[in-house]
Tab-separated table of C-alpha atoms and ligand atoms in Angstrom:
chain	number	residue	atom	x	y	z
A	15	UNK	CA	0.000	0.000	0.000
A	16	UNK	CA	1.317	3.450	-0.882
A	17	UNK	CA	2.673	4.779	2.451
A	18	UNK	CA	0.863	8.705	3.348
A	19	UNK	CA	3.020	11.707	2.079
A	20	UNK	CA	5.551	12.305	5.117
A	21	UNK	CA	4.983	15.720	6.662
A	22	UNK	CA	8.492	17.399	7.190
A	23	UNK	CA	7.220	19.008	10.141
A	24	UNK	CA	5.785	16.261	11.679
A	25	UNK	CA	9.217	14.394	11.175
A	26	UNK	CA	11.235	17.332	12.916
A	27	UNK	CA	8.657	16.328	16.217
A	28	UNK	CA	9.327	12.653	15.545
A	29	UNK	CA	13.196	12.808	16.099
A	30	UNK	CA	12.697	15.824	18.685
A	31	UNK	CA	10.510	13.502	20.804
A	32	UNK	CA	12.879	10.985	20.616
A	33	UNK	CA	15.897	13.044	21.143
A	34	UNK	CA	13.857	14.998	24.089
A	35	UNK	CA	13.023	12.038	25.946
A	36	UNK	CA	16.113	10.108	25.690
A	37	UNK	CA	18.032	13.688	27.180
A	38	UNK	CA	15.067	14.292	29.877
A	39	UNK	CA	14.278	17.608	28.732
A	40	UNK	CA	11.961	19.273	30.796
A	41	UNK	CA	8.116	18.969	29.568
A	42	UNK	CA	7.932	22.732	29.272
A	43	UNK	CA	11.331	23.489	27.290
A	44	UNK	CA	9.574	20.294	25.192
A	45	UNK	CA	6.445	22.149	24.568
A	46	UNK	CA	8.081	25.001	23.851
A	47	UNK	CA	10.396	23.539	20.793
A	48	UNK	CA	7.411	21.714	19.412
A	49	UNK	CA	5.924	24.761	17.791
A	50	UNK	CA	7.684	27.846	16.164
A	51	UNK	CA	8.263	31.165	17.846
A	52	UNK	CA	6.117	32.937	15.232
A	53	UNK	CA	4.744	32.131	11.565
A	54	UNK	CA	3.420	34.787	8.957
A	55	UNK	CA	1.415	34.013	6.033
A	56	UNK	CA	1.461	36.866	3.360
A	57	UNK	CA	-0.358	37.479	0.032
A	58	UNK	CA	1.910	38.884	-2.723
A	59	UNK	CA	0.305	40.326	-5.515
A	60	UNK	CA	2.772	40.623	-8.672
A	61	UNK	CA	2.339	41.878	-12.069
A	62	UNK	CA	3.694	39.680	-14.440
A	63	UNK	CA	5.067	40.023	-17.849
A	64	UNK	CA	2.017	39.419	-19.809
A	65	UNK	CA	0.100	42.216	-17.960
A	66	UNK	CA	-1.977	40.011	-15.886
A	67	UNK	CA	-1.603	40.195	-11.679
A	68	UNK	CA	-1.289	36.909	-9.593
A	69	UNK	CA	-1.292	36.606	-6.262
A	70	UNK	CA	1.205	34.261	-4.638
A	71	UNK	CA	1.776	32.698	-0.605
A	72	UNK	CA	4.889	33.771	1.060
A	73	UNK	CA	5.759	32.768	4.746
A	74	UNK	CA	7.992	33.374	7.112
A	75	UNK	CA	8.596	31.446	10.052
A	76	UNK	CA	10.985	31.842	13.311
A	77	UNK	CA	11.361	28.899	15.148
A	78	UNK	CA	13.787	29.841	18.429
A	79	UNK	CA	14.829	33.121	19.104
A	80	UNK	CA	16.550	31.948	22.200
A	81	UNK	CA	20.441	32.305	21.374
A	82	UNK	CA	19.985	34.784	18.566
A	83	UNK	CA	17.981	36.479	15.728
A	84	UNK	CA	16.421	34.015	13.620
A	85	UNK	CA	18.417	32.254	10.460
A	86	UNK	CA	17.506	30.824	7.858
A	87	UNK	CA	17.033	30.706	3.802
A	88	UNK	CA	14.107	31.328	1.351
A	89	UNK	CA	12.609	29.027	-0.682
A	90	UNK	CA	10.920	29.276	-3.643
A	91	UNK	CA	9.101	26.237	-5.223
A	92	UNK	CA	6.262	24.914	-6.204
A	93	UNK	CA	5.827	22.393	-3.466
A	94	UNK	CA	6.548	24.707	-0.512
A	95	UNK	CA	4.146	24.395	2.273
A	96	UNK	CA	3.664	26.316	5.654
A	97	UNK	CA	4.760	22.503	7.427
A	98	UNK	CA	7.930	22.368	5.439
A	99	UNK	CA	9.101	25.843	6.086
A	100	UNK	CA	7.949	25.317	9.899
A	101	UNK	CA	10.497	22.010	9.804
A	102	UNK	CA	12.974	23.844	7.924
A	103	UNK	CA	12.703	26.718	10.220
A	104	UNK	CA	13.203	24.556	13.541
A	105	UNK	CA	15.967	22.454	11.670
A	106	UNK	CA	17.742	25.752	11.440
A	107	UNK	CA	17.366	25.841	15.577
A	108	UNK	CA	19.023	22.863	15.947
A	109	UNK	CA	21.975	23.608	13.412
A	110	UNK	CA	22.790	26.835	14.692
A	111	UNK	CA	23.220	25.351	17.744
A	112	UNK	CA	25.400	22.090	16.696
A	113	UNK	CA	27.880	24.266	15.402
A	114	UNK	CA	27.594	26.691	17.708
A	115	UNK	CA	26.671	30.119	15.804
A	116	UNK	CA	24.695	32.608	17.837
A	117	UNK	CA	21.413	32.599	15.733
A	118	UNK	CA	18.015	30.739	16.140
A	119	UNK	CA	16.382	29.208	13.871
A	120	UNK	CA	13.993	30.756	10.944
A	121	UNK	CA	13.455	29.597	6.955
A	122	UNK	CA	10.898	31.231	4.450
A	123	UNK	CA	9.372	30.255	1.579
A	124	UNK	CA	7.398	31.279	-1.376
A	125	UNK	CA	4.869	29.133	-3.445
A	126	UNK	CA	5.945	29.455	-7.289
A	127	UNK	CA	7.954	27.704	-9.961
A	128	UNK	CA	11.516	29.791	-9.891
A	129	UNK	CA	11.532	28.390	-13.644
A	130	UNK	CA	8.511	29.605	-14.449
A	131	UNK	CA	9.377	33.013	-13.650
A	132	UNK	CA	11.137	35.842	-15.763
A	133	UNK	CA	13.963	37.822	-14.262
A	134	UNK	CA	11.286	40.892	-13.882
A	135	UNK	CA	8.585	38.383	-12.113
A	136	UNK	CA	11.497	36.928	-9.594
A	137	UNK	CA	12.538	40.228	-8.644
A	138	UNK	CA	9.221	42.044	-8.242
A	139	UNK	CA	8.212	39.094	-6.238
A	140	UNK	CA	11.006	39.022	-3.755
A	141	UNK	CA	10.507	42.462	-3.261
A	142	UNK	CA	6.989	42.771	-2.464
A	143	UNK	CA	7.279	40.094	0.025
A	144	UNK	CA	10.651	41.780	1.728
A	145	UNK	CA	8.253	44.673	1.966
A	146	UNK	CA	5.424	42.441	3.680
A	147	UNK	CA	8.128	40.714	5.994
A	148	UNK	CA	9.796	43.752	6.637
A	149	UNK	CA	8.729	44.474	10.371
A	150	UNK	CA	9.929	41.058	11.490
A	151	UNK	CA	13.411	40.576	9.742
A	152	UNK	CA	16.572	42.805	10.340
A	153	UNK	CA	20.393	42.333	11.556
A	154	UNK	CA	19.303	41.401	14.984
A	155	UNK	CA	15.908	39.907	14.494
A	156	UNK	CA	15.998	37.589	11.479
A	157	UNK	CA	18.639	37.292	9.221
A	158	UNK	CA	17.734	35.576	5.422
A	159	UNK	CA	19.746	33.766	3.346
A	160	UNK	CA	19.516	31.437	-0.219
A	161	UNK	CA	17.436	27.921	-0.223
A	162	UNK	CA	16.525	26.221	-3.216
A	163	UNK	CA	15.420	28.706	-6.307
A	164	UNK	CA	16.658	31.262	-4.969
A	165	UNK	CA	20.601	32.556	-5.239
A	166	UNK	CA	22.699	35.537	-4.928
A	167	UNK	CA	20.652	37.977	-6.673
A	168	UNK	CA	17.596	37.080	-4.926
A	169	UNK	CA	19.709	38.163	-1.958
A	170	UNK	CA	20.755	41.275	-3.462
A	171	UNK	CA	17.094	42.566	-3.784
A	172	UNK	CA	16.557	41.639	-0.595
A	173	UNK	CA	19.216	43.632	0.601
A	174	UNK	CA	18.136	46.821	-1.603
A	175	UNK	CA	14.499	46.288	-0.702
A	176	UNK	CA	15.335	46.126	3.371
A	177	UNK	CA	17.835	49.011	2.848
A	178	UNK	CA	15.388	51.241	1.003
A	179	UNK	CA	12.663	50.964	3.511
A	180	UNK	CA	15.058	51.222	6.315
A	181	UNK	CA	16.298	54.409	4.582
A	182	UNK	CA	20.424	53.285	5.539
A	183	UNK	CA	22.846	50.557	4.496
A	184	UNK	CA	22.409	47.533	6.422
A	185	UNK	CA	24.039	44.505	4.849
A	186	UNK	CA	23.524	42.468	7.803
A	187	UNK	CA	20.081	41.904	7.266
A	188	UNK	CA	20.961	39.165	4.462
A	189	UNK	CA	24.195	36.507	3.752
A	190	UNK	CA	24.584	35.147	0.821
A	191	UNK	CA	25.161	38.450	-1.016
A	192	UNK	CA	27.108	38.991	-4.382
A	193	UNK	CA	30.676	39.874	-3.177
A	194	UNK	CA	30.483	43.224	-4.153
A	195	UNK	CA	27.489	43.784	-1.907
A	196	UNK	CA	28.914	42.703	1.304
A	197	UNK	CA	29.020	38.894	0.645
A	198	UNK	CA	31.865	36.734	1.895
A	199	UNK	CA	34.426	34.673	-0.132
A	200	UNK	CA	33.617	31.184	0.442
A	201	UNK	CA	30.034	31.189	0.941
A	202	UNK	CA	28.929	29.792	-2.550
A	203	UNK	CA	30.118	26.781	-2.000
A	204	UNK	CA	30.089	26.601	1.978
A	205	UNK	CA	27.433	24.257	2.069
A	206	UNK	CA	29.367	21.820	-0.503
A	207	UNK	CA	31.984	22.294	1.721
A	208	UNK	CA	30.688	21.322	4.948
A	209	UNK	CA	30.054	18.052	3.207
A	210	UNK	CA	33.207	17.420	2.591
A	211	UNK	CA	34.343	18.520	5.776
A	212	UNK	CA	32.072	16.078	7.545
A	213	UNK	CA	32.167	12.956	5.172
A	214	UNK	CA	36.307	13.550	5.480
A	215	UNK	CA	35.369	12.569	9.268
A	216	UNK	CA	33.114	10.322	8.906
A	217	UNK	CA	35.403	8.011	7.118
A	218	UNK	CA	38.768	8.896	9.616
A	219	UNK	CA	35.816	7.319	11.693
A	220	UNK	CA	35.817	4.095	10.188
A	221	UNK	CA	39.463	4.154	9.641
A	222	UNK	CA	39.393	5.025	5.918
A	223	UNK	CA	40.339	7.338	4.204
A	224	UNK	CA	38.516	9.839	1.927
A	225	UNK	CA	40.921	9.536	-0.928
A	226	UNK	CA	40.065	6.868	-3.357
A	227	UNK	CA	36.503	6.500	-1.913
A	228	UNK	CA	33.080	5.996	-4.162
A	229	UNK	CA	30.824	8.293	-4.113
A	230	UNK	CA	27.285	9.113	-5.306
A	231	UNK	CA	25.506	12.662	-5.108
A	232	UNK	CA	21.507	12.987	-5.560
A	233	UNK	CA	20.138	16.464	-6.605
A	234	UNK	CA	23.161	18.697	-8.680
A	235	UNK	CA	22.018	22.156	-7.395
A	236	UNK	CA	24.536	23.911	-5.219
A	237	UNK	CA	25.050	21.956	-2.462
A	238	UNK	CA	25.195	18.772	-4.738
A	239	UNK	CA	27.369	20.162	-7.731
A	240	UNK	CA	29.880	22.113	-4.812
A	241	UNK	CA	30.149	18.741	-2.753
A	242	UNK	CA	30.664	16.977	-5.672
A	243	UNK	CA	33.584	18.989	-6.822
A	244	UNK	CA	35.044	19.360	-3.470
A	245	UNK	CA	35.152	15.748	-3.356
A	246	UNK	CA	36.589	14.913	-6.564
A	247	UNK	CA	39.580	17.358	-5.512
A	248	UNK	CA	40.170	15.271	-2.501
A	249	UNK	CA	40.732	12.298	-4.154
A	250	UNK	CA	37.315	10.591	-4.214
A	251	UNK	CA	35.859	8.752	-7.125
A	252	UNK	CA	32.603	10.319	-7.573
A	253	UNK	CA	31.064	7.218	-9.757
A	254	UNK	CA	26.719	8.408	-9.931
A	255	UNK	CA	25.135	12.460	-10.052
A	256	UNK	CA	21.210	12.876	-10.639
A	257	UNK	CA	19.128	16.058	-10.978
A	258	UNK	CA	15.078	16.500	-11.628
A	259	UNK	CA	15.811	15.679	-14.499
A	260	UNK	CA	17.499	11.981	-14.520
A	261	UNK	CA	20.456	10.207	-13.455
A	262	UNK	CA	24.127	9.177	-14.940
A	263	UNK	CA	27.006	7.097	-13.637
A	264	UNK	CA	30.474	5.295	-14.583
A	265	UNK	CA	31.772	3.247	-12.219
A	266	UNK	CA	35.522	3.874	-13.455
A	267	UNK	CA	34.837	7.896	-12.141
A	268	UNK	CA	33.219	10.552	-13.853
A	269	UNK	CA	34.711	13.103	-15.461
A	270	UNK	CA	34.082	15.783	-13.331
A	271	UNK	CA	35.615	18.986	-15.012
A	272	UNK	CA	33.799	17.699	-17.895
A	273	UNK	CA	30.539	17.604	-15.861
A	274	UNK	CA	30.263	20.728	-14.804
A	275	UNK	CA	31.410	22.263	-18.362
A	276	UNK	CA	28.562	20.146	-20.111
A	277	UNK	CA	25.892	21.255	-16.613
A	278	UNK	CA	27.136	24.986	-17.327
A	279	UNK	CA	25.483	24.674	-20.909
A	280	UNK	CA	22.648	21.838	-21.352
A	281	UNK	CA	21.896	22.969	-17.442
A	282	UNK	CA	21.338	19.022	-16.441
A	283	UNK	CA	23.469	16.111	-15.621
A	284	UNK	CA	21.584	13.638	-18.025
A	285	UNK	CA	23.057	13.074	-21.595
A	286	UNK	CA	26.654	13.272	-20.120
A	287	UNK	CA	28.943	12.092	-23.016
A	288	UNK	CA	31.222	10.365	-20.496
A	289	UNK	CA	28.483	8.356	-18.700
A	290	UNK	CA	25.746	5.847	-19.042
A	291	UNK	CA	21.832	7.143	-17.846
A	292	UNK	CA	20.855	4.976	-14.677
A	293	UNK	CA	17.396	4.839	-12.893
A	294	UNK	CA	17.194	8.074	-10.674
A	295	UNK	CA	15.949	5.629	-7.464
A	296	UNK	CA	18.461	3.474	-8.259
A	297	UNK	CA	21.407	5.857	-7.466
A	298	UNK	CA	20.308	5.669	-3.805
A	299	UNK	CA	21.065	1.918	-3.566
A	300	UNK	CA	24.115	1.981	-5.915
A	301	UNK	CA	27.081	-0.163	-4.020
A	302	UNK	CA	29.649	3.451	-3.001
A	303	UNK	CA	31.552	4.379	-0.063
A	304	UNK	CA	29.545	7.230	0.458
A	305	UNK	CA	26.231	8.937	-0.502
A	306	UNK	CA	25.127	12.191	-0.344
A	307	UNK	CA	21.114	13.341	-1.198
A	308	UNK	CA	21.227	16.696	-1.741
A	309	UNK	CA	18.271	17.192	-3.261
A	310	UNK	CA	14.751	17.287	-0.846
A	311	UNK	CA	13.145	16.061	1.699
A	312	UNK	CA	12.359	12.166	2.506
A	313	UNK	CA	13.989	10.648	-0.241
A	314	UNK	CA	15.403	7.560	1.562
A	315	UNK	CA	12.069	6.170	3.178
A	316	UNK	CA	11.033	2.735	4.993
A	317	UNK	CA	10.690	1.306	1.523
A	318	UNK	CA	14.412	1.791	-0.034
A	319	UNK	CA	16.176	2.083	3.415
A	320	UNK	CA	16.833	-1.400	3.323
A	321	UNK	CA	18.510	-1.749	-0.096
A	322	UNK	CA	20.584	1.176	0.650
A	323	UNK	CA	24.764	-0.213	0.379
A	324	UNK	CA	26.558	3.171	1.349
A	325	UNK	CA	28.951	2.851	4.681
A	326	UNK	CA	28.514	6.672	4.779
A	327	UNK	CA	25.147	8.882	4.218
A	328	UNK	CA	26.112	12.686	4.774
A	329	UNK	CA	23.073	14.671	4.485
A	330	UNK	CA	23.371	17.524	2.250
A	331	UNK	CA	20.023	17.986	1.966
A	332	UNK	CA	17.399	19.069	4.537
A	333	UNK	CA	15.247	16.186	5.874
A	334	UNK	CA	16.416	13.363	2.872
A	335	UNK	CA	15.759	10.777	5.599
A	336	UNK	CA	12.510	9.834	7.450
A	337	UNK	CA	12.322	9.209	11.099
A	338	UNK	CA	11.036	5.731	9.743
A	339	UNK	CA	13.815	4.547	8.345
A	340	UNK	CA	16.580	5.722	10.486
A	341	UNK	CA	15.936	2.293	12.948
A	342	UNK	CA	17.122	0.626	9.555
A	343	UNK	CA	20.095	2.478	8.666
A	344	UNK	CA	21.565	2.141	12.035
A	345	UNK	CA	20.682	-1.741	12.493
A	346	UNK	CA	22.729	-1.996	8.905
A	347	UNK	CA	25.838	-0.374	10.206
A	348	UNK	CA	25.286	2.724	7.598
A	349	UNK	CA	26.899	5.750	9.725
A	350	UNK	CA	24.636	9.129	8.786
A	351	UNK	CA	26.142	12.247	9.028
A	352	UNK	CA	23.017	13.972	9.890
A	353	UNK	CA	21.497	17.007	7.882
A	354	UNK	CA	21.471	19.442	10.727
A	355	UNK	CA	25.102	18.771	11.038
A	356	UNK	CA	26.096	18.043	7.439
A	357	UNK	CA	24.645	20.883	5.329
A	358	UNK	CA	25.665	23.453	8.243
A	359	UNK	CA	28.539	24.861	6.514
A	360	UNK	CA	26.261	26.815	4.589
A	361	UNK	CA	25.148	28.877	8.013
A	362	UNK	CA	28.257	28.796	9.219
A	363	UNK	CA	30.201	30.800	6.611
A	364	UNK	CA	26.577	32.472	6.672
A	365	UNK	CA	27.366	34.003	10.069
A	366	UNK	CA	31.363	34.588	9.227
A	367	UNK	CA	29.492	36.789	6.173
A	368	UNK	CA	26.847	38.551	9.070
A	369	UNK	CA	30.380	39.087	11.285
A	370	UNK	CA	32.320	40.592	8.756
A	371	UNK	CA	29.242	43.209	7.765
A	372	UNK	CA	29.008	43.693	11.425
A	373	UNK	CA	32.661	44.497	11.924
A	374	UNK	CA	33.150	46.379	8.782
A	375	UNK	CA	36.321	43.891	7.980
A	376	UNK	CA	36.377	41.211	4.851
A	377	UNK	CA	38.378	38.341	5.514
A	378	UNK	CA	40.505	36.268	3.065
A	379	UNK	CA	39.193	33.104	1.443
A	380	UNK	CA	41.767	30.834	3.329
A	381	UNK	CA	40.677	32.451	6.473
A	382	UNK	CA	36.630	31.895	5.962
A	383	UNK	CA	37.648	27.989	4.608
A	384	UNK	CA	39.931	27.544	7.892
A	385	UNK	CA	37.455	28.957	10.640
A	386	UNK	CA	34.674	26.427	8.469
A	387	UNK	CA	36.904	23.257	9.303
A	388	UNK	CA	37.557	24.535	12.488
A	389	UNK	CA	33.576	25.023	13.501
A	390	UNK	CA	32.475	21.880	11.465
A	391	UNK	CA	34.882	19.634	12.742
A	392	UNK	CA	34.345	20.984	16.560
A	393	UNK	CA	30.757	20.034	15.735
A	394	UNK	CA	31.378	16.788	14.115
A	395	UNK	CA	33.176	15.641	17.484
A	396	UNK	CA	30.904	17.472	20.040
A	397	UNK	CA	27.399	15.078	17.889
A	398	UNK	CA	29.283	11.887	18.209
A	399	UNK	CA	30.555	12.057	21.464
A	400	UNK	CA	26.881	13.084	22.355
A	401	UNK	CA	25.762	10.264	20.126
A	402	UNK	CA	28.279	7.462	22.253
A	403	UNK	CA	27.441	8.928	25.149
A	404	UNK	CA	23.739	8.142	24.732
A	405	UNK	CA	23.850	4.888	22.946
A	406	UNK	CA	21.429	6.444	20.079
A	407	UNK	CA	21.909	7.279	16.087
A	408	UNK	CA	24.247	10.465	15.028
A	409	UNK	CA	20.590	12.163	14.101
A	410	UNK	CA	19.590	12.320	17.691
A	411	UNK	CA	22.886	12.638	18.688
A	412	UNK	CA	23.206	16.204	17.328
A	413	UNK	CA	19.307	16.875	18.471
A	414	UNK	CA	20.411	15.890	21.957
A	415	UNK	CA	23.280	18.373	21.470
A	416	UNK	CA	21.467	21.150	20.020
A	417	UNK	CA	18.546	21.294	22.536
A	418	UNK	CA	20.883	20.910	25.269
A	419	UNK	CA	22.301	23.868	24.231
A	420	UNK	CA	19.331	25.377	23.548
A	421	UNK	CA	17.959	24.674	26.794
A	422	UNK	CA	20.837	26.124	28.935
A	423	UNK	CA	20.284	29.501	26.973
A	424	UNK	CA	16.592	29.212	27.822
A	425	UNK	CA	16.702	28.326	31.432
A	426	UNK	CA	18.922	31.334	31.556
A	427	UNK	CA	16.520	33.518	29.933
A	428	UNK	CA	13.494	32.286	31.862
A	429	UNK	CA	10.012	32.268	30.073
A	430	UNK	CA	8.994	35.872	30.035
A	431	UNK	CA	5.340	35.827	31.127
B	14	LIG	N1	19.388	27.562	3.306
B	14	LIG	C1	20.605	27.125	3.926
B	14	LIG	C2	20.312	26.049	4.962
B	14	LIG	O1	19.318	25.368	4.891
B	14	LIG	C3	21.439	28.268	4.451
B	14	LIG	C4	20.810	29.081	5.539
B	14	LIG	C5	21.628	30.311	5.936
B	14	LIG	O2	22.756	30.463	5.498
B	14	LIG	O3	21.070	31.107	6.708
B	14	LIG	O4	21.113	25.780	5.817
């Protein structure tokens, strides 16, 4: 029987209930992180190129304010719902706080297809729903950033937007900026990089080393073409890449300079001179060393959990894995590098961008790319020795250590009633 579509949100509470009752977390700190801070729904009207207006959702959502302003990309696609952005916006919680940035947690999202949209439509959009979020973001309250469909110039007219109505330059309000608007070096492919970071670890952790491992990448979008770059370069034989639009694999080693010359022009992976197509579902259960879904949400399930041959899953994606079929991964030995720590380089170089703007001060490359290793790896130790230390799974392993953190801040605070 076809299984129910798996709510995002409703998997965030799955693994926090776990995580919160294997820590003993306090049943009001537990109600508390079950439901976000604050969620807006707004109506954007937009005139688009053929003259005609349409009227599209936008939300933003802040899950925990309690060690910072809120953090968090924008998403614009088709399927977003107010549930995913409310998981999205709570997984942000918990990855500020495994690698130890001071922000909470918030994401956005917008219901359209970025594809769909001329340059004019994207841009008029994103503006008009700056201007409707506009009392609830800012430097210290809620800080943007890019998510899927949306990129660097999205985050440049959210910048200008913000800056206009504020009537003064405040670059802090947004990371992910074009470099000559404030952005920092690194951050493009921070997120890529965090991957490799992490997976680098996770295979010192079974004694092996990254060099000469197989790997295969699901969804080629930034995260996915970045990681899979950054991997190549240290040493690994990336042998299987899919996008939306198909898969492709050779299991002597793609090509990757090749790759990304032939993604830069047909904009896909599939029809690949130096590779044969393969199933799309069938890259998830390919025999590698390592695999990394960075595409969407709850693409390894119950059903293809099993069949899943990887020693290594690092999560590049947010939510790829359902609470349901962690239980099998860890009964099959598969070690999971788990989203919330995984795809955290992203906020990481995120808040070295939000520092810099703050100070006034642009660091080199090597120094953003050193202080990344240095917070990811600190976080890669701090989840597993929270993960031996309570006999569970990596993924609520670094939920134990984010709430815990989390909670100190809050039992600091005190609820404010
Ligand atoms: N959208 C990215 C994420 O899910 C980056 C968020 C940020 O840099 O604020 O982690």
């Amino acid at each position: 029987m076809p299984h129910a579509p798996i709510n995002p949100y409703e998997s965030m509470q799955a693994s926090l209930r776990v995580a919160s009752e294997l820590y003993g977390l306090d049943d009001a700190l537990f109600k508390v992180f079950m439901a976000p801070t604050r969620s807006m729904i707004v109506s954007l009207p937009v005139l688009m190129d053929n003259g005609q207006w349409e009227v599209f959702t936008g939300y933003r959502v802040q899950h925990n304010l309690t060690r910072g302003p809120a953090k968090g990309g924008i998403r614009y696609d088709i399927n977003v719902t107010l549930d995913e952005v409310k998981a999205m916006a709570a997984w942000m919680t918990w990855k500020t706080a495994v690698v130890d940035v001071p922000f909470g947690g918030g994401k956005g999202g917008i219901v359209c297809d970025p594809n769909r949209l001329s340059m004019g439509e994207k841009e008029r959009l994103t503006r008009r729903y700056i201007a409707e979020i506009m009392d609830i973001i800012g430097p210290d309250r809620d800080v943007p950033a890019q998510d899927m469909g949306t990129d660097a110039q999205t985050m440049a007219w959210v910048l200008d937007t913000y800056n206009m109505h504020v009537r003064r330059t405040e670059n802090a309000v947004v990371t992910g900026k074009p470099l000559s608007l404030g952005g920092s070096l690194g951050r493009n492919e921070a997120t890529g990089r965090g991957v490799l970071i992490t997976a680098r670890e996770a295979m010192q952790r079974l004694g092996k080393p990254l060099a000469g491992a197989t790997v295969a990448v699901q969804g080629f979008g930034n995260v996915g073409s970045q990681a899979t770059r950054l991997l190549h370069e240290a040493g690994a034989r990336i042998v299987a890449v899919s996008d939306s639009r198909g898969a492709i694999k050779n299991d002597r080693g793609l090509d990757i300079h090749a790759l990304l010359k032939h993604v830069s022009e047909a904009k896909t992976v599939t029809g690949f001179k130096g590779a044969e197509a393969m199933d799309p579902a069938a890259l998830l259960t390919h025999q590698v060393d390592i695999l990394v879904p960075a595409a969407t949400e709850n693409q390894i399930t119950e059903d293809n959990a099993p069949k899943i041959r990887a020693k290594i899953i690092v999560e590049g994606a947010n939510g790829p894995t359902a609470p349901e079929a962690d239980p099998i991964l860890q009964e099959n030995g598969i070690l999971v590098v788990p989203d919330i720590l995984a795809n955290a380089g992203g906020v990481t170089v995120s808040y070295f961008e939000w520092v810099q703007n703050r100070q006034g001060f642009y660091w080199r490359e090597r120094e953003v790319n050193e202080r990344l290793v240095d917070y990811m790896t600190h976080a890669f130790q701090a989840t597993f020795a929270t993960t031996d230390k309570y006999k569970t799974n990596p993924r609520i392993g670094a939920y134990i250590l984010a709430l815990d953190r989390v909670a100190q801040a809050m039992k600091y605070r005190g609820f404010y009633a």
